[in-house]
Amino acid sequence: MKNRSLKIVADQNMPLVEALFGRWGEVRLLPGRSISAEEVADADVLLVRSVTSVSSSLLENSRVKFVGSATIGIDHVDTGFLNNSGIRFAFAPGCNAKAVVQYDLSVMSRLMPNWQNQTVGIIGCGNVGGLLYSTLEALGVSCRVYDPFLPKNGRIPLDDFNEVLQSDIVCLHTPLTFSGLHPTYHLINRAALEILRPDALLINAGRGEVVDTETLLEKLRSGMPLSVALDVWESEPNVCSDLLKHVAIATPHIAGYTLEGKTKGTTMVFDAFLAWLEVKEDYVDHESSAPIKINSLPITSAIEAILASYDVLDDDQIMRQRLTGLPKGSVEQRDMFDAMRREYPERRGFESTIVHSSDHLGKTKLKRDLAALGFLASGHAEKAL
C-alpha cells in the first residue's frame, strides 16, 4: 500500500483533505449526499461525514479498502459489512465534543440565563456528554446523568432515566440505535415528554430520530410551555416546517461545526489512514490556527463570554429566514439545508478564544468560570497572535 497513486473520494465539507490526503493520490471532492456507487466504483479510499450512508449498496462493487468518517457517530456506517469485506474503517470519536458543548451552553445562555443555578440532565454521557458534565461540574452546576452503558460505580454518578427527565434542562447526546437492550430511536417519546417539567428546556444536539417529532409537535401545539432547541431533525435534510415554527431555537446540524472540531475530525482520520498504509510521517501541524480575541469588552460574566464567542441566535435566524415557506421534503428545502451547512461561516471554539480580564479581578469567580469553560486567558496566549 506504500504508493502515492490512490484514488480518494471525499465529502467536500471535510477541511484539509487535499492538503493531507492529496500527497497520496488523486482527491475528488463531492457533496456528501451525492456520493454514489458510480462515484466510488474505482476509488481506493472513501472519506465521509454523517450525511453519506456507507453500506453494501454503496461499496459492494467498488475497490474501496479504507473508509474514514470525520464524525463522532457511526450510525450512518454499516460497520459489519465493512468488517466482513476486509475494508478498514476509522472515525473520529470526540473530535467536535468541545464545539457541541459550546453550542449547548450558548442555547442555555439564551433560553435559560440562570442555568448555573438550575439542574442539568444529560442523557448519553460519552465524549460529548462526558465533556458537558465535567464542564458543568467545574462550574458548580448540579447535574443528573443517564447512561446505561456506564459503570454504576464509576467516576460519574448516574441517575434513573425518569429522574434525569425531571431536570430543569435536558441535553440529549446519545447515538442513534434501533436494537439492543437500550435502543435510542424515539427515546424521547410520549411517555418521556409526559415526565418532562412543562417549563423545562430540551436540547437535542445528538441525533434527530432520538425524539419522536410528531408527539413533540403535538405537545407544543397544545400549549406546553416547554422550550426546545433542535440542531438535529428527524429525516433531515427534510425539516418539519410546523415544528420549526414551534421550537425556540432551530439550527441546521451545525452544533459541532467549529473550525477546531472539523479540522480535528479530518486529522484523526488521516492518522488512521497513515496507520493503514503502515507509513510514518514527520508531523505537519495543519490544525493550529491563531487564537482570536473577544472584542466586546468588558466581559463581566461567563454568559457574556459564551455569547460573545458564539451566539446561537445568529444561526437560528438564518435557518428561519432560509427555510420558512419551503415545503417539507421539497428539493428546495433539502438543498437549502445542505447549503447552510456547506457555507457555514467560520466559528471558533472557546479553546481558541482569548478573553481579557482586568488585573484587579485576580482569582475571582469569573476567572475560574472562564478557565472551566476552556477560554484562553489574556497574557501569554496573545503571544500566539
Tab-separated table of C-alpha atoms in Angstrom:
chain	number	residue	atom	x	y	z
A	1	MET	CA	0.000	0.000	0.000
A	2	LYS	CA	3.009	2.321	0.151
A	3	ASN	CA	2.312	4.256	-3.007
A	4	ARG	CA	1.034	7.652	-3.989
A	5	SER	CA	-1.401	6.655	-6.710
A	6	LEU	CA	-4.552	6.134	-4.691
A	7	LYS	CA	-7.934	7.407	-5.831
A	8	ILE	CA	-9.666	9.206	-2.978
A	9	VAL	CA	-13.318	10.334	-2.908
A	10	ALA	CA	-14.191	12.742	-0.105
A	11	ASP	CA	-17.048	14.850	1.239
A	12	GLN	CA	-16.361	18.443	0.197
A	13	ASN	CA	-17.263	19.634	3.729
A	14	MET	CA	-14.170	17.997	5.223
A	15	PRO	CA	-11.401	20.597	5.659
A	16	LEU	CA	-7.752	19.939	4.771
A	17	VAL	CA	-8.492	16.821	2.723
A	18	GLU	CA	-6.454	17.923	-0.275
A	19	ALA	CA	-3.592	19.206	1.895
A	20	LEU	CA	-3.343	15.971	3.861
A	21	PHE	CA	-4.502	13.175	1.564
A	22	GLY	CA	-3.504	14.796	-1.735
A	23	ARG	CA	0.077	13.646	-1.293
A	24	TRP	CA	-1.137	10.074	-1.609
A	25	GLY	CA	-3.120	10.296	-4.809
A	26	GLU	CA	-5.951	11.959	-6.684
A	27	VAL	CA	-8.603	13.562	-4.476
A	28	ARG	CA	-12.124	14.123	-5.734
A	29	LEU	CA	-14.401	16.297	-3.586
A	30	LEU	CA	-18.163	15.778	-3.809
A	31	PRO	CA	-21.293	16.829	-1.886
A	32	GLY	CA	-21.777	14.187	0.796
A	33	ARG	CA	-25.305	13.281	-0.235
A	34	SER	CA	-24.211	12.933	-3.873
A	35	ILE	CA	-21.587	10.252	-3.259
A	36	SER	CA	-22.934	7.252	-5.162
A	37	ALA	CA	-21.832	3.742	-6.093
A	38	GLU	CA	-20.810	5.040	-9.505
A	39	GLU	CA	-18.617	7.739	-7.963
A	40	VAL	CA	-16.710	5.294	-5.755
A	41	ALA	CA	-16.501	2.319	-8.116
A	42	ASP	CA	-12.817	2.909	-8.907
A	43	ALA	CA	-11.872	4.587	-5.610
A	44	ASP	CA	-9.430	3.143	-3.090
A	45	VAL	CA	-10.354	5.474	-0.232
A	46	LEU	CA	-13.677	6.993	0.830
A	47	LEU	CA	-13.857	9.907	3.278
A	48	VAL	CA	-17.273	10.940	4.546
A	49	ARG	CA	-19.249	12.839	7.142
A	50	SER	CA	-22.627	11.909	8.625
A	51	VAL	CA	-24.757	12.625	5.545
A	52	THR	CA	-23.325	9.751	3.478
A	53	SER	CA	-24.799	6.304	4.092
A	54	VAL	CA	-21.943	3.797	3.851
A	55	SER	CA	-23.371	0.354	3.145
A	56	SER	CA	-23.132	-2.610	0.815
A	57	SER	CA	-25.227	-0.821	-1.809
A	58	LEU	CA	-22.586	1.906	-1.966
A	59	LEU	CA	-19.414	-0.182	-1.834
A	60	GLU	CA	-20.006	-3.816	-2.785
A	61	ASN	CA	-18.918	-3.284	-6.397
A	62	SER	CA	-16.085	-0.900	-5.597
A	63	ARG	CA	-12.406	-1.399	-4.836
A	64	VAL	CA	-12.527	0.769	-1.700
A	65	LYS	CA	-10.284	-0.593	1.047
A	66	PHE	CA	-10.321	2.303	3.531
A	67	VAL	CA	-13.313	4.288	4.798
A	68	GLY	CA	-12.858	7.241	7.112
A	69	SER	CA	-15.705	9.174	8.721
A	70	ALA	CA	-14.809	12.536	10.263
A	71	THR	CA	-17.615	12.196	12.782
A	72	ILE	CA	-18.149	11.096	16.362
A	73	GLY	CA	-21.201	8.971	15.477
A	74	ILE	CA	-21.263	5.982	13.137
A	75	ASP	CA	-24.971	5.201	12.711
A	76	HIS	CA	-24.548	6.086	9.015
A	77	VAL	CA	-21.963	3.312	8.544
A	78	ASP	CA	-22.602	-0.425	8.180
A	79	THR	CA	-19.550	-1.476	10.153
A	80	GLY	CA	-20.491	-5.147	9.903
A	81	PHE	CA	-20.349	-5.017	6.116
A	82	LEU	CA	-17.012	-3.192	6.171
A	83	ASN	CA	-15.516	-5.713	8.572
A	84	ASN	CA	-16.756	-8.710	6.586
A	85	SER	CA	-15.432	-7.141	3.380
A	86	GLY	CA	-11.957	-6.502	4.753
A	87	ILE	CA	-12.396	-2.721	4.495
A	88	ARG	CA	-10.530	-0.745	7.147
A	89	PHE	CA	-12.743	1.751	8.955
A	90	ALA	CA	-11.795	4.763	11.043
A	91	PHE	CA	-13.803	7.554	12.617
A	92	ALA	CA	-13.168	10.478	14.941
A	93	PRO	CA	-14.751	9.992	18.370
A	94	GLY	CA	-14.717	13.170	20.409
A	95	CYS	CA	-13.431	15.366	17.582
A	96	ASN	CA	-16.119	18.026	17.968
A	97	ALA	CA	-17.107	17.489	21.598
A	98	LYS	CA	-15.881	20.958	22.624
A	99	ALA	CA	-17.891	22.541	19.822
A	100	VAL	CA	-21.119	20.794	20.825
A	101	VAL	CA	-20.637	21.802	24.449
A	102	GLN	CA	-20.161	25.381	23.239
A	103	TYR	CA	-23.479	25.037	21.384
A	104	ASP	CA	-25.289	23.684	24.459
A	105	LEU	CA	-24.005	26.494	26.643
A	106	SER	CA	-24.976	29.135	24.093
A	107	VAL	CA	-28.507	27.702	23.962
A	108	MET	CA	-28.731	27.662	27.757
A	109	SER	CA	-27.461	31.222	27.963
A	110	ARG	CA	-30.150	32.413	25.539
A	111	LEU	CA	-33.125	30.375	26.726
A	112	MET	CA	-32.417	29.904	30.448
A	113	PRO	CA	-29.911	32.584	31.534
A	114	ASN	CA	-29.933	31.386	35.135
A	115	TRP	CA	-28.711	27.929	34.072
A	116	GLN	CA	-25.830	27.974	36.538
A	117	ASN	CA	-28.441	27.756	39.305
A	118	GLN	CA	-30.508	25.045	37.610
A	119	THR	CA	-30.247	21.264	37.381
A	120	VAL	CA	-28.961	19.976	34.030
A	121	GLY	CA	-29.861	16.459	32.927
A	122	ILE	CA	-27.529	14.732	30.461
A	123	ILE	CA	-28.813	11.727	28.531
A	124	GLY	CA	-25.857	9.953	26.955
A	125	CYS	CA	-22.526	10.609	28.621
A	126	GLY	CA	-19.916	9.612	26.037
A	127	ASN	CA	-17.399	12.033	24.545
A	128	VAL	CA	-19.810	14.959	24.266
A	129	GLY	CA	-21.997	14.276	27.276
A	130	GLY	CA	-18.944	13.485	29.386
A	131	LEU	CA	-17.277	16.781	28.477
A	132	LEU	CA	-20.509	18.661	29.145
A	133	TYR	CA	-20.717	17.010	32.558
A	134	SER	CA	-17.111	17.803	33.514
A	135	THR	CA	-17.510	21.417	32.328
A	136	LEU	CA	-20.709	21.946	34.291
A	137	GLU	CA	-19.239	20.213	37.332
A	138	ALA	CA	-16.259	22.593	37.232
A	139	LEU	CA	-18.723	25.493	37.101
A	140	GLY	CA	-20.555	24.196	40.158
A	141	VAL	CA	-23.733	23.295	38.245
A	142	SER	CA	-25.904	20.482	39.578
A	143	CYS	CA	-26.102	17.601	37.065
A	144	ARG	CA	-28.037	14.387	36.629
A	145	VAL	CA	-26.760	11.772	34.204
A	146	TYR	CA	-28.414	8.814	32.487
A	147	ASP	CA	-26.273	6.402	30.514
A	148	PRO	CA	-26.979	2.667	30.871
A	149	PHE	CA	-23.596	1.816	29.347
A	150	LEU	CA	-21.518	3.485	32.053
A	151	PRO	CA	-20.483	1.591	35.215
A	152	LYS	CA	-22.705	2.383	38.179
A	153	ASN	CA	-19.744	2.877	40.491
A	154	GLY	CA	-17.660	4.904	38.031
A	155	ARG	CA	-16.409	8.478	38.175
A	156	ILE	CA	-19.717	9.933	37.014
A	157	PRO	CA	-22.675	9.371	39.353
A	158	LEU	CA	-25.662	8.013	37.451
A	159	ASP	CA	-29.373	8.600	37.893
A	160	ASP	CA	-32.602	6.981	36.813
A	161	PHE	CA	-33.890	7.940	33.349
A	162	ASN	CA	-37.111	9.401	34.724
A	163	GLU	CA	-35.227	11.414	37.327
A	164	VAL	CA	-32.989	12.930	34.652
A	165	LEU	CA	-36.077	13.844	32.622
A	166	GLN	CA	-37.299	15.930	35.544
A	167	SER	CA	-34.283	18.261	35.376
A	168	ASP	CA	-34.677	21.944	34.535
A	169	ILE	CA	-32.577	21.452	31.386
A	170	VAL	CA	-32.302	18.151	29.489
A	171	CYS	CA	-29.500	17.649	26.949
A	172	LEU	CA	-29.574	14.722	24.517
A	173	HIS	CA	-26.208	13.318	23.452
A	174	THR	CA	-26.893	9.711	22.544
A	175	PRO	CA	-26.011	7.835	19.365
A	176	LEU	CA	-28.895	6.569	17.256
A	177	THR	CA	-29.557	2.861	17.782
A	178	PHE	CA	-32.525	0.688	16.854
A	179	SER	CA	-31.834	-2.547	18.711
A	180	GLY	CA	-30.193	-3.970	21.803
A	181	LEU	CA	-31.157	-3.508	25.432
A	182	HIS	CA	-31.266	0.277	25.224
A	183	PRO	CA	-32.289	1.493	21.746
A	184	THR	CA	-32.390	5.271	21.413
A	185	TYR	CA	-34.787	5.600	18.464
A	186	HIS	CA	-37.684	7.734	19.763
A	187	LEU	CA	-36.242	7.567	23.271
A	188	ILE	CA	-37.993	10.880	23.879
A	189	ASN	CA	-41.484	9.601	23.171
A	190	ARG	CA	-44.918	10.383	24.583
A	191	ALA	CA	-44.154	8.793	27.946
A	192	ALA	CA	-40.890	10.731	28.288
A	193	LEU	CA	-42.490	14.014	27.273
A	194	GLU	CA	-45.159	13.495	29.950
A	195	ILE	CA	-42.393	13.275	32.569
A	196	LEU	CA	-40.533	16.405	31.454
A	197	ARG	CA	-41.149	19.513	33.510
A	198	PRO	CA	-43.566	21.652	31.459
A	199	ASP	CA	-41.295	24.695	31.783
A	200	ALA	CA	-38.056	22.805	31.097
A	201	LEU	CA	-35.521	23.343	28.324
A	202	LEU	CA	-34.908	20.387	25.979
A	203	ILE	CA	-31.789	20.470	23.786
A	204	ASN	CA	-31.123	17.886	21.088
A	205	ALA	CA	-27.677	18.143	19.511
A	206	GLY	CA	-27.267	14.396	19.062
A	207	ARG	CA	-29.451	12.629	16.503
A	208	GLY	CA	-32.842	13.784	15.234
A	209	GLU	CA	-34.539	10.405	15.431
A	210	VAL	CA	-33.966	10.190	19.180
A	211	VAL	CA	-37.003	12.477	19.529
A	212	ASP	CA	-40.490	11.491	18.346
A	213	THR	CA	-41.166	14.529	16.173
A	214	GLU	CA	-44.922	14.063	15.802
A	215	THR	CA	-45.524	13.709	19.528
A	216	LEU	CA	-43.244	16.647	20.362
A	217	LEU	CA	-45.092	18.822	17.852
A	218	GLU	CA	-48.426	17.724	19.298
A	219	LYS	CA	-47.284	18.754	22.790
A	220	LEU	CA	-46.010	22.150	21.642
A	221	ARG	CA	-49.154	22.832	19.642
A	222	SER	CA	-51.263	22.062	22.709
A	223	GLY	CA	-49.566	24.910	24.558
A	224	MET	CA	-46.996	23.030	26.643
A	225	PRO	CA	-44.513	25.780	27.682
A	226	LEU	CA	-41.519	23.544	27.000
A	227	SER	CA	-38.569	25.375	25.437
A	228	VAL	CA	-36.979	23.263	22.709
A	229	ALA	CA	-33.705	23.743	20.836
A	230	LEU	CA	-33.082	21.405	17.912
A	231	ASP	CA	-29.864	21.170	15.964
A	232	VAL	CA	-30.794	17.775	14.520
A	233	TRP	CA	-34.025	16.782	12.826
A	234	GLU	CA	-35.823	13.561	12.141
A	235	SER	CA	-35.432	12.717	8.428
A	236	GLU	CA	-33.066	15.637	7.770
A	237	PRO	CA	-32.402	17.337	5.404
A	238	ASN	CA	-36.191	17.234	5.404
A	239	VAL	CA	-37.344	19.539	8.199
A	240	CYS	CA	-40.843	19.579	9.669
A	241	SER	CA	-41.994	23.120	8.878
A	242	ASP	CA	-44.585	23.147	11.664
A	243	LEU	CA	-42.033	22.042	14.238
A	244	LEU	CA	-39.671	24.758	13.015
A	245	LYS	CA	-42.324	27.313	13.935
A	246	HIS	CA	-42.813	25.953	17.450
A	247	VAL	CA	-39.265	25.372	18.682
A	248	ALA	CA	-37.394	28.154	20.465
A	249	ILE	CA	-34.115	27.622	18.615
A	250	ALA	CA	-33.572	25.836	15.295
A	251	THR	CA	-30.210	25.189	13.632
A	252	PRO	CA	-29.125	23.020	10.658
A	253	HIS	CA	-26.983	20.319	12.319
A	254	ILE	CA	-24.032	22.623	12.972
A	255	ALA	CA	-23.529	22.208	16.719
A	256	GLY	CA	-20.115	20.647	16.151
A	257	TYR	CA	-19.035	22.998	13.369
A	258	THR	CA	-16.185	24.918	14.916
A	259	LEU	CA	-13.030	25.217	12.848
A	260	GLU	CA	-11.196	23.265	15.526
A	261	GLY	CA	-13.774	20.461	15.642
A	262	LYS	CA	-13.998	19.933	11.894
A	263	THR	CA	-10.242	20.083	11.481
A	264	LYS	CA	-9.661	17.581	14.258
A	265	GLY	CA	-12.103	15.172	12.606
A	266	THR	CA	-10.068	15.201	9.407
A	267	THR	CA	-6.696	14.883	11.137
A	268	MET	CA	-7.875	11.961	13.290
A	269	VAL	CA	-8.986	10.086	10.177
A	270	PHE	CA	-5.711	10.992	8.453
A	271	ASP	CA	-3.722	9.490	11.325
A	272	ALA	CA	-5.692	6.247	10.933
A	273	PHE	CA	-5.122	6.382	7.166
A	274	LEU	CA	-1.343	6.568	7.683
A	275	ALA	CA	-1.532	3.639	10.111
A	276	TRP	CA	-3.421	1.665	7.472
A	277	LEU	CA	-0.674	2.448	4.977
A	278	GLU	CA	1.900	1.475	7.613
A	279	VAL	CA	3.592	4.801	6.999
A	280	LYS	CA	5.238	7.096	9.494
A	281	GLU	CA	5.425	10.748	8.519
A	282	ASP	CA	7.030	13.743	10.122
A	283	TYR	CA	4.138	15.560	11.733
A	284	VAL	CA	2.991	18.696	9.964
A	285	ASP	CA	0.708	20.925	12.023
A	286	HIS	CA	-2.320	21.550	9.807
A	287	GLU	CA	-4.815	22.126	12.600
A	288	SER	CA	-3.491	25.019	14.656
A	289	SER	CA	-4.819	28.457	13.874
A	290	ALA	CA	-4.017	31.682	15.671
A	291	PRO	CA	-6.368	32.378	18.580
A	292	ILE	CA	-8.891	35.177	18.302
A	293	LYS	CA	-9.875	37.915	20.748
A	294	ILE	CA	-13.325	38.728	22.031
A	295	ASN	CA	-13.743	42.418	21.301
A	296	SER	CA	-16.938	43.066	23.268
A	297	LEU	CA	-15.344	44.383	26.444
A	298	PRO	CA	-15.565	44.362	29.350
A	299	ILE	CA	-16.700	40.772	29.910
A	300	THR	CA	-18.391	40.643	33.284
A	301	SER	CA	-19.911	37.129	33.327
A	302	ALA	CA	-19.494	33.658	31.887
A	303	ILE	CA	-22.712	34.104	29.916
A	304	GLU	CA	-21.404	37.274	28.268
A	305	ALA	CA	-18.226	35.444	27.276
A	306	ILE	CA	-20.163	32.473	25.876
A	307	LEU	CA	-22.472	34.617	23.748
A	308	ALA	CA	-19.655	36.906	22.612
A	309	SER	CA	-17.798	33.817	21.415
A	310	TYR	CA	-20.820	32.127	19.806
A	311	ASP	CA	-24.417	33.332	19.781
A	312	VAL	CA	-26.691	30.512	18.627
A	313	LEU	CA	-29.450	33.005	17.773
A	314	ASP	CA	-27.456	34.078	14.717
A	315	ASP	CA	-27.726	30.561	13.280
A	316	ASP	CA	-31.366	30.290	14.332
A	317	GLN	CA	-32.236	33.496	12.489
A	318	ILE	CA	-30.526	32.370	9.292
A	319	MET	CA	-32.260	28.984	9.332
A	320	ARG	CA	-35.703	30.518	9.810
A	321	GLN	CA	-35.102	33.067	7.058
A	322	ARG	CA	-33.992	30.450	4.570
A	323	LEU	CA	-36.368	27.573	5.343
A	324	THR	CA	-39.606	29.347	6.211
A	325	GLY	CA	-42.118	28.797	3.426
A	326	LEU	CA	-40.274	25.886	1.815
A	327	PRO	CA	-42.416	22.716	1.817
A	328	LYS	CA	-41.109	19.792	3.854
A	329	GLY	CA	-39.320	17.302	1.661
A	330	SER	CA	-39.052	19.645	-1.305
A	331	VAL	CA	-35.859	19.763	-3.321
A	332	GLU	CA	-35.551	23.443	-2.407
A	333	GLN	CA	-35.717	22.691	1.313
A	334	ARG	CA	-33.188	19.849	1.158
A	335	ASP	CA	-30.787	21.901	-0.955
A	336	MET	CA	-31.068	24.908	1.358
A	337	PHE	CA	-30.456	22.790	4.470
A	338	ASP	CA	-27.286	21.362	2.941
A	339	ALA	CA	-26.201	24.775	1.661
A	340	MET	CA	-26.378	26.229	5.162
A	341	ARG	CA	-24.045	23.503	6.383
A	342	ARG	CA	-21.713	23.739	3.395
A	343	GLU	CA	-21.466	27.529	3.562
A	344	TYR	CA	-21.373	27.767	7.350
A	345	PRO	CA	-19.184	30.737	8.381
A	346	GLU	CA	-16.011	30.124	10.348
A	347	ARG	CA	-16.744	29.656	14.035
A	348	ARG	CA	-14.046	29.364	16.667
A	349	GLY	CA	-14.138	27.328	19.845
A	350	PHE	CA	-13.577	28.524	23.379
A	351	GLU	CA	-10.171	26.848	23.274
A	352	SER	CA	-9.011	29.339	20.626
A	353	THR	CA	-10.629	32.451	22.080
A	354	ILE	CA	-8.920	34.985	24.308
A	355	VAL	CA	-10.984	36.718	26.961
A	356	HIS	CA	-9.474	39.763	28.639
A	357	SER	CA	-9.871	40.163	32.389
A	358	SER	CA	-8.666	43.227	34.242
A	359	ASP	CA	-5.716	42.642	36.572
A	360	HIS	CA	-7.771	43.617	39.596
A	361	LEU	CA	-10.056	40.639	39.071
A	362	GLY	CA	-7.336	38.301	40.332
A	363	LYS	CA	-8.663	34.833	41.226
A	364	THR	CA	-12.327	35.825	41.040
A	365	LYS	CA	-15.207	33.510	40.220
A	366	LEU	CA	-15.315	34.954	36.709
A	367	LYS	CA	-11.731	33.970	36.028
A	368	ARG	CA	-12.372	30.490	37.386
A	369	ASP	CA	-15.512	30.156	35.248
A	370	LEU	CA	-13.698	31.266	32.098
A	371	ALA	CA	-10.952	28.732	32.782
A	372	ALA	CA	-13.542	25.983	33.359
A	373	LEU	CA	-15.161	26.835	30.021
A	374	GLY	CA	-11.791	26.484	28.301
A	375	PHE	CA	-11.226	30.089	27.229
A	376	LEU	CA	-7.663	31.295	26.796
A	377	ALA	CA	-6.569	33.834	29.378
A	378	SER	CA	-5.093	37.095	28.147
A	379	GLY	CA	-1.350	37.486	28.513
A	380	HIS	CA	0.766	34.571	27.340
A	381	ALA	CA	-1.916	33.416	24.876
A	382	GLU	CA	-1.599	36.710	22.989
A	383	LYS	CA	1.981	35.874	22.060
A	384	ALA	CA	0.496	33.466	19.505
A	385	LEU	CA	-1.247	36.299	17.710
